[in-house]
mmCIF file of C-alpha atoms in Angstrom:
data_model
loop_
_atom_site.group_PDB
_atom_site.id
_atom_site.type_symbol
_atom_site.label_atom_id
_atom_site.label_comp_id
_atom_site.label_asym_id
_atom_site.label_seq_id
_atom_site.Cartn_x
_atom_site.Cartn_y
_atom_site.Cartn_z
ATOM 1 C CA MET A 1 113.624 15.052 109.299
ATOM 2 C CA GLU A 2 113.034 18.373 107.443
ATOM 3 C CA SER A 3 114.947 20.493 109.917
ATOM 4 C CA THR A 4 117.811 18.130 110.184
ATOM 5 C CA HIS A 5 118.265 17.688 106.445
ATOM 6 C CA ALA A 6 116.900 21.034 105.210
ATOM 7 C CA SER A 7 119.928 21.995 103.259
ATOM 8 C CA MET A 8 121.711 18.565 102.824
ATOM 9 C CA LEU A 9 121.032 18.466 99.114
ATOM 10 C CA ALA A 10 121.049 22.079 98.334
ATOM 11 C CA GLY A 11 122.376 22.709 94.844
ATOM 12 C CA ARG A 12 121.517 19.110 93.755
ATOM 13 C CA LYS A 13 119.019 18.076 91.094
ATOM 14 C CA ALA A 14 117.008 14.922 91.564
ATOM 15 C CA LEU A 15 115.025 13.006 88.944
ATOM 16 C CA VAL A 16 112.346 10.726 90.332
ATOM 17 C CA THR A 17 110.193 8.495 88.140
ATOM 18 C CA GLY A 18 106.654 7.515 88.999
ATOM 19 C CA ALA A 19 106.754 10.622 91.151
ATOM 20 C CA ALA A 20 103.009 11.564 90.954
ATOM 21 C CA SER A 21 101.883 9.123 93.618
ATOM 22 C CA GLY A 22 102.944 6.480 96.116
ATOM 23 C CA ILE A 23 106.605 5.953 96.895
ATOM 24 C CA GLY A 24 107.695 8.250 94.150
ATOM 25 C CA ARG A 25 105.697 11.086 95.460
ATOM 26 C CA ALA A 26 106.979 10.584 98.946
ATOM 27 C CA CYS A 27 110.599 10.483 97.588
ATOM 28 C CA ALA A 28 110.001 13.745 95.606
ATOM 29 C CA HIS A 29 108.815 15.460 98.832
ATOM 30 C CA ALA A 30 111.729 14.121 100.949
ATOM 31 C CA LEU A 31 114.341 15.184 98.392
ATOM 32 C CA ALA A 32 112.805 18.602 97.984
ATOM 33 C CA ASN A 33 112.606 19.036 101.729
ATOM 34 C CA ALA A 34 116.438 18.270 101.884
ATOM 35 C CA GLY A 35 117.081 21.113 99.400
ATOM 36 C CA ALA A 36 117.128 19.375 96.030
ATOM 37 C CA ALA A 37 115.482 20.699 92.885
ATOM 38 C CA VAL A 38 113.236 17.753 91.805
ATOM 39 C CA TYR A 39 112.169 16.610 88.296
ATOM 40 C CA VAL A 40 108.815 15.041 88.893
ATOM 41 C CA VAL A 41 108.551 12.318 86.140
ATOM 42 C CA ASP A 42 105.198 10.638 85.559
ATOM 43 C CA ARG A 43 102.698 9.904 82.783
ATOM 44 C CA ALA A 44 99.857 11.254 84.997
ATOM 45 C CA ALA A 45 100.011 14.827 84.015
ATOM 46 C CA GLU A 46 97.774 16.573 86.430
ATOM 47 C CA ALA A 47 99.060 14.627 89.417
ATOM 48 C CA ALA A 48 102.641 15.254 88.395
ATOM 49 C CA LYS A 49 102.036 19.003 88.144
ATOM 50 C CA ASP A 50 100.296 18.978 91.584
ATOM 51 C CA VAL A 51 103.361 17.331 93.233
ATOM 52 C CA ALA A 52 105.704 19.725 91.393
ATOM 53 C CA GLU A 53 103.795 22.701 92.535
ATOM 54 C CA GLN A 54 103.731 21.475 96.095
ATOM 55 C CA ILE A 55 107.600 21.038 96.280
ATOM 56 C CA GLY A 56 108.724 23.715 93.752
ATOM 57 C CA GLY A 57 109.875 21.115 91.353
ATOM 58 C CA THR A 58 109.503 20.619 87.649
ATOM 59 C CA ALA A 59 106.844 18.281 86.272
ATOM 60 C CA LEU A 60 107.899 16.174 83.214
ATOM 61 C CA VAL A 61 105.026 14.210 81.694
ATOM 62 C CA VAL A 62 106.594 11.171 80.057
ATOM 63 C CA ASP A 63 105.527 7.675 79.198
ATOM 64 C CA LEU A 64 108.547 5.527 80.176
ATOM 65 C CA SER A 65 107.632 2.919 77.719
ATOM 66 C CA ASP A 66 108.544 5.423 74.946
ATOM 67 C CA ALA A 67 112.240 5.227 74.450
ATOM 68 C CA THR A 68 112.416 8.474 72.483
ATOM 69 C CA ALA A 69 110.542 10.333 75.232
ATOM 70 C CA VAL A 70 112.912 8.791 77.893
ATOM 71 C CA ASP A 71 115.990 9.867 75.926
ATOM 72 C CA ALA A 72 114.661 13.438 75.962
ATOM 73 C CA LEU A 73 114.659 13.645 79.751
ATOM 74 C CA PRO A 74 117.218 16.001 81.351
ATOM 75 C CA ASP A 75 120.717 14.728 81.715
ATOM 76 C CA ASP A 76 121.806 16.963 84.532
ATOM 77 C CA ALA A 77 120.408 15.130 87.608
ATOM 78 C CA ASP A 78 122.826 14.420 90.455
ATOM 79 C CA ILE A 79 120.375 11.994 91.977
ATOM 80 C CA VAL A 80 118.198 9.451 90.175
ATOM 81 C CA VAL A 81 115.442 7.465 91.887
ATOM 82 C CA ASN A 82 114.130 4.807 89.490
ATOM 83 C CA ASN A 83 110.763 4.065 91.051
ATOM 84 C CA ALA A 84 108.197 3.848 88.274
ATOM 85 C CA GLY A 85 106.542 0.438 87.902
ATOM 86 C CA LEU A 86 103.377 -1.521 87.013
ATOM 87 C CA GLN A 87 102.160 -4.904 87.739
ATOM 88 C CA HIS A 88 100.272 -7.726 86.000
ATOM 89 C CA VAL A 89 99.209 -10.975 87.648
ATOM 90 C CA ALA A 90 98.743 -14.099 85.481
ATOM 91 C CA PRO A 91 100.255 -17.587 85.127
ATOM 92 C CA ILE A 92 103.021 -17.702 82.632
ATOM 93 C CA HIS A 93 101.114 -19.762 80.149
ATOM 94 C CA GLU A 94 98.454 -17.071 80.092
ATOM 95 C CA PHE A 95 100.667 -13.997 80.421
ATOM 96 C CA PRO A 96 100.331 -11.631 77.529
ATOM 97 C CA PRO A 97 103.745 -11.131 75.848
ATOM 98 C CA GLU A 98 103.084 -7.537 75.045
ATOM 99 C CA ARG A 99 102.409 -6.915 78.736
ATOM 100 C CA PHE A 100 105.600 -8.714 79.756
ATOM 101 C CA ALA A 101 107.550 -6.516 77.269
ATOM 102 C CA LEU A 102 105.830 -3.363 78.543
ATOM 103 C CA ILE A 103 106.844 -4.028 82.122
ATOM 104 C CA GLN A 104 110.486 -4.612 81.020
ATOM 105 C CA GLN A 105 110.425 -1.353 79.081
ATOM 106 C CA VAL A 106 109.216 0.685 81.994
ATOM 107 C CA MET A 107 111.076 -1.003 84.804
ATOM 108 C CA VAL A 108 114.423 -2.024 83.150
ATOM 109 C CA GLU A 109 115.066 -0.277 79.857
ATOM 110 C CA ALA A 110 113.914 3.162 81.088
ATOM 111 C CA PRO A 111 116.224 3.105 84.182
ATOM 112 C CA PHE A 112 119.042 2.058 81.809
ATOM 113 C CA ARG A 113 118.311 4.847 79.443
ATOM 114 C CA ILE A 114 118.050 7.398 82.218
ATOM 115 C CA LEU A 115 121.412 6.344 83.887
ATOM 116 C CA ARG A 116 123.066 6.262 80.470
ATOM 117 C CA ARG A 117 122.246 9.951 79.984
ATOM 118 C CA THR A 118 122.817 11.125 83.585
ATOM 119 C CA LEU A 119 125.976 9.336 84.647
ATOM 120 C CA PRO A 120 128.320 11.521 82.460
ATOM 121 C CA HIS A 121 127.020 14.635 84.429
ATOM 122 C CA MET A 122 127.566 12.871 87.725
ATOM 123 C CA TYR A 123 130.995 11.658 86.747
ATOM 124 C CA ALA A 124 132.005 15.151 85.761
ATOM 125 C CA GLY A 125 130.864 16.504 89.174
ATOM 126 C CA ARG A 126 132.540 13.636 90.978
ATOM 127 C CA TRP A 127 129.149 12.984 92.947
ATOM 128 C CA GLY A 128 125.996 11.125 92.271
ATOM 129 C CA ARG A 129 123.382 8.995 93.951
ATOM 130 C CA ILE A 130 121.366 6.250 92.209
ATOM 131 C CA VAL A 131 118.585 4.737 94.272
ATOM 132 C CA ASN A 132 116.570 1.962 92.555
ATOM 133 C CA ILE A 133 113.277 1.133 94.135
ATOM 134 C CA SER A 134 113.300 -2.588 93.837
ATOM 135 C CA SER A 135 111.188 -4.915 95.915
ATOM 136 C CA VAL A 136 111.245 -8.110 97.958
ATOM 137 C CA HIS A 137 110.612 -9.477 94.513
ATOM 138 C CA GLY A 138 114.024 -8.407 93.419
ATOM 139 C CA LEU A 139 115.366 -11.004 95.934
ATOM 140 C CA ARG A 140 112.756 -13.785 95.672
ATOM 141 C CA ALA A 141 109.812 -14.858 93.372
ATOM 142 C CA SER A 142 106.085 -15.100 93.759
ATOM 143 C CA ALA A 143 103.946 -17.109 91.475
ATOM 144 C CA TYR A 144 101.967 -15.355 88.740
ATOM 145 C CA LYS A 145 104.192 -12.285 88.660
ATOM 146 C CA SER A 146 106.740 -13.335 86.087
ATOM 147 C CA ALA A 147 107.220 -10.024 84.462
ATOM 148 C CA TYR A 148 107.430 -7.994 87.685
ATOM 149 C CA VAL A 149 109.868 -10.469 89.387
ATOM 150 C CA THR A 150 111.999 -10.601 86.181
ATOM 151 C CA ALA A 151 112.086 -6.834 86.014
ATOM 152 C CA LYS A 152 113.116 -6.355 89.605
ATOM 153 C CA HIS A 153 115.829 -8.962 89.419
ATOM 154 C CA ALA A 154 117.157 -7.226 86.336
ATOM 155 C CA LEU A 155 117.049 -3.799 88.048
ATOM 156 C CA GLU A 156 119.175 -5.356 90.920
ATOM 157 C CA GLY A 157 121.704 -6.495 88.413
ATOM 158 C CA LEU A 158 121.816 -3.083 86.632
ATOM 159 C CA SER A 159 122.264 -1.336 89.988
ATOM 160 C CA LYS A 160 125.300 -3.546 90.884
ATOM 161 C CA VAL A 161 126.984 -2.814 87.624
ATOM 162 C CA VAL A 162 126.423 0.945 87.939
ATOM 163 C CA ALA A 163 127.924 0.624 91.548
ATOM 164 C CA LEU A 164 131.123 -0.853 90.140
ATOM 165 C CA GLU A 165 131.341 1.581 87.231
ATOM 166 C CA GLY A 166 130.440 4.641 89.277
ATOM 167 C CA ALA A 167 132.598 4.096 92.354
ATOM 168 C CA PRO A 168 135.779 5.715 90.929
ATOM 169 C CA HIS A 169 133.668 8.709 90.100
ATOM 170 C CA GLY A 170 132.080 9.371 93.498
ATOM 171 C CA VAL A 171 128.714 7.764 92.437
ATOM 172 C CA THR A 172 126.894 5.186 94.509
ATOM 173 C CA SER A 173 124.104 2.893 93.330
ATOM 174 C CA ASN A 174 121.834 0.948 95.662
ATOM 175 C CA CYS A 175 118.447 -0.683 95.734
ATOM 176 C CA VAL A 176 115.722 -0.279 98.358
ATOM 177 C CA ASN A 177 113.670 -3.509 98.617
ATOM 178 C CA PRO A 178 110.462 -2.893 100.577
ATOM 179 C CA GLY A 179 107.714 -5.474 101.043
ATOM 180 C CA TYR A 180 104.101 -4.352 100.585
ATOM 181 C CA VAL A 181 103.781 -0.585 100.670
ATOM 182 C CA ARG A 182 100.535 1.338 100.900
ATOM 183 C CA THR A 183 100.506 2.608 97.350
ATOM 184 C CA PRO A 184 97.882 2.702 94.579
ATOM 185 C CA LEU A 185 99.487 -0.277 92.976
ATOM 186 C CA VAL A 186 99.212 -2.369 96.006
ATOM 187 C CA GLU A 187 95.710 -1.124 96.898
ATOM 188 C CA GLY A 188 94.653 -2.274 93.439
ATOM 189 C CA GLN A 189 96.140 -5.738 94.142
ATOM 190 C CA ILE A 190 94.291 -5.880 97.450
ATOM 191 C CA ALA A 191 90.922 -5.130 95.894
ATOM 192 C CA ALA A 192 91.495 -7.690 93.131
ATOM 193 C CA GLN A 193 92.485 -10.333 95.574
ATOM 194 C CA ALA A 194 89.423 -9.639 97.728
ATOM 195 C CA GLN A 195 87.240 -10.025 94.733
ATOM 196 C CA ALA A 196 89.022 -13.169 93.494
ATOM 197 C CA HIS A 197 88.928 -14.926 96.894
ATOM 198 C CA GLY A 198 85.546 -13.597 98.128
ATOM 199 C CA ILE A 199 87.031 -12.121 101.296
ATOM 200 C CA SER A 200 87.346 -8.654 102.670
ATOM 201 C CA GLU A 201 90.320 -6.395 101.796
ATOM 202 C CA GLU A 202 91.400 -6.525 105.553
ATOM 203 C CA GLU A 203 91.622 -10.337 105.279
ATOM 204 C CA VAL A 204 93.723 -10.017 102.125
ATOM 205 C CA VAL A 205 96.170 -7.877 103.847
ATOM 206 C CA ASP A 206 96.343 -10.115 106.985
ATOM 207 C CA ARG A 207 96.106 -13.537 105.412
ATOM 208 C CA ILE A 208 97.774 -13.224 101.984
ATOM 209 C CA LEU A 209 100.011 -10.186 101.810
ATOM 210 C CA LEU A 210 101.508 -10.250 105.294
ATOM 211 C CA ASP A 211 101.440 -13.926 105.908
ATOM 212 C CA ARG A 212 105.238 -14.376 105.595
ATOM 213 C CA THR A 213 106.327 -10.876 106.718
ATOM 214 C CA ALA A 214 107.800 -10.198 110.216
ATOM 215 C CA ILE A 215 106.180 -6.706 110.546
ATOM 216 C CA LYS A 216 102.463 -7.214 110.346
ATOM 217 C CA ARG A 217 101.404 -3.934 108.601
ATOM 218 C CA LEU A 218 101.770 -2.202 105.268
ATOM 219 C CA ILE A 219 104.833 0.015 105.005
ATOM 220 C CA GLU A 220 104.198 3.626 104.432
ATOM 221 C CA PRO A 221 105.620 5.479 101.414
ATOM 222 C CA GLU A 222 107.331 7.974 103.663
ATOM 223 C CA GLU A 223 109.269 5.214 105.373
ATOM 224 C CA VAL A 224 110.664 4.144 101.967
ATOM 225 C CA ALA A 225 111.470 7.753 101.167
ATOM 226 C CA ALA A 226 113.377 8.179 104.477
ATOM 227 C CA ALA A 227 115.636 5.148 103.351
ATOM 228 C CA VAL A 228 116.131 6.863 99.994
ATOM 229 C CA LEU A 229 117.076 10.144 101.560
ATOM 230 C CA TRP A 230 119.510 8.416 103.865
ATOM 231 C CA LEU A 231 121.224 6.829 100.924
ATOM 232 C CA CYS A 232 121.883 10.279 99.588
ATOM 233 C CA ALA A 233 123.244 11.533 102.922
ATOM 234 C CA PRO A 234 127.038 11.912 103.663
ATOM 235 C CA ALA A 235 126.757 8.958 106.190
ATOM 236 C CA ALA A 236 125.984 6.640 103.265
ATOM 237 C CA ALA A 237 128.781 7.722 100.979
ATOM 238 C CA GLY A 238 130.563 4.419 101.520
ATOM 239 C CA ILE A 239 127.536 2.160 100.744
ATOM 240 C CA THR A 240 127.198 1.054 97.167
ATOM 241 C CA GLY A 241 126.053 -2.143 95.298
ATOM 242 C CA ALA A 242 123.700 -2.983 98.247
#
């Protein structure tokens, strides 16, 4: 992939949130390998700096729940990958309202604020790519994940509106909806489920996470990043709102 796409995004700037680990880290590497200059956005300072150093990017240490900090992010990105997220598992009647609000701030309001700032630059250049890392939970629900499911459904709606508004300006907006990916967030869920059910982590993956999936393995972050990169490629210029 590196040799084929080595200069595909030369001269472009990409902003990736949650880029210090997991899917975001893989996306930062993929976009950099394709020639983009990458803003590595994450609240984990040392990890973000490590990724930025590896790819020749710029680390921006930001808490996405802080609206003022989000509004201070660069506005000159040609590519935005809204990836950052967090999870909380609890029945609705026990779900902490402040935790629900935090998840919406990070996973819905922050992407909106980032796009509000960066779209004028994309419109001026007649080119832009928005890729929102959604989830299977952007398409269907799971019990005990009210905040996460709500946020992902909202991100889907935001993405479709951006697709309609951006189309006349050469800007596409799409979602990537993976199932369970081998990330720190999912690994934390696996450990918690194993403890709650008194079974091994391997059994959690096989019996709970992958029970209804066709492909009986965790998806690797690099596979998601490859889909993100493809949506930035010339061949995907006619795909938007998907």
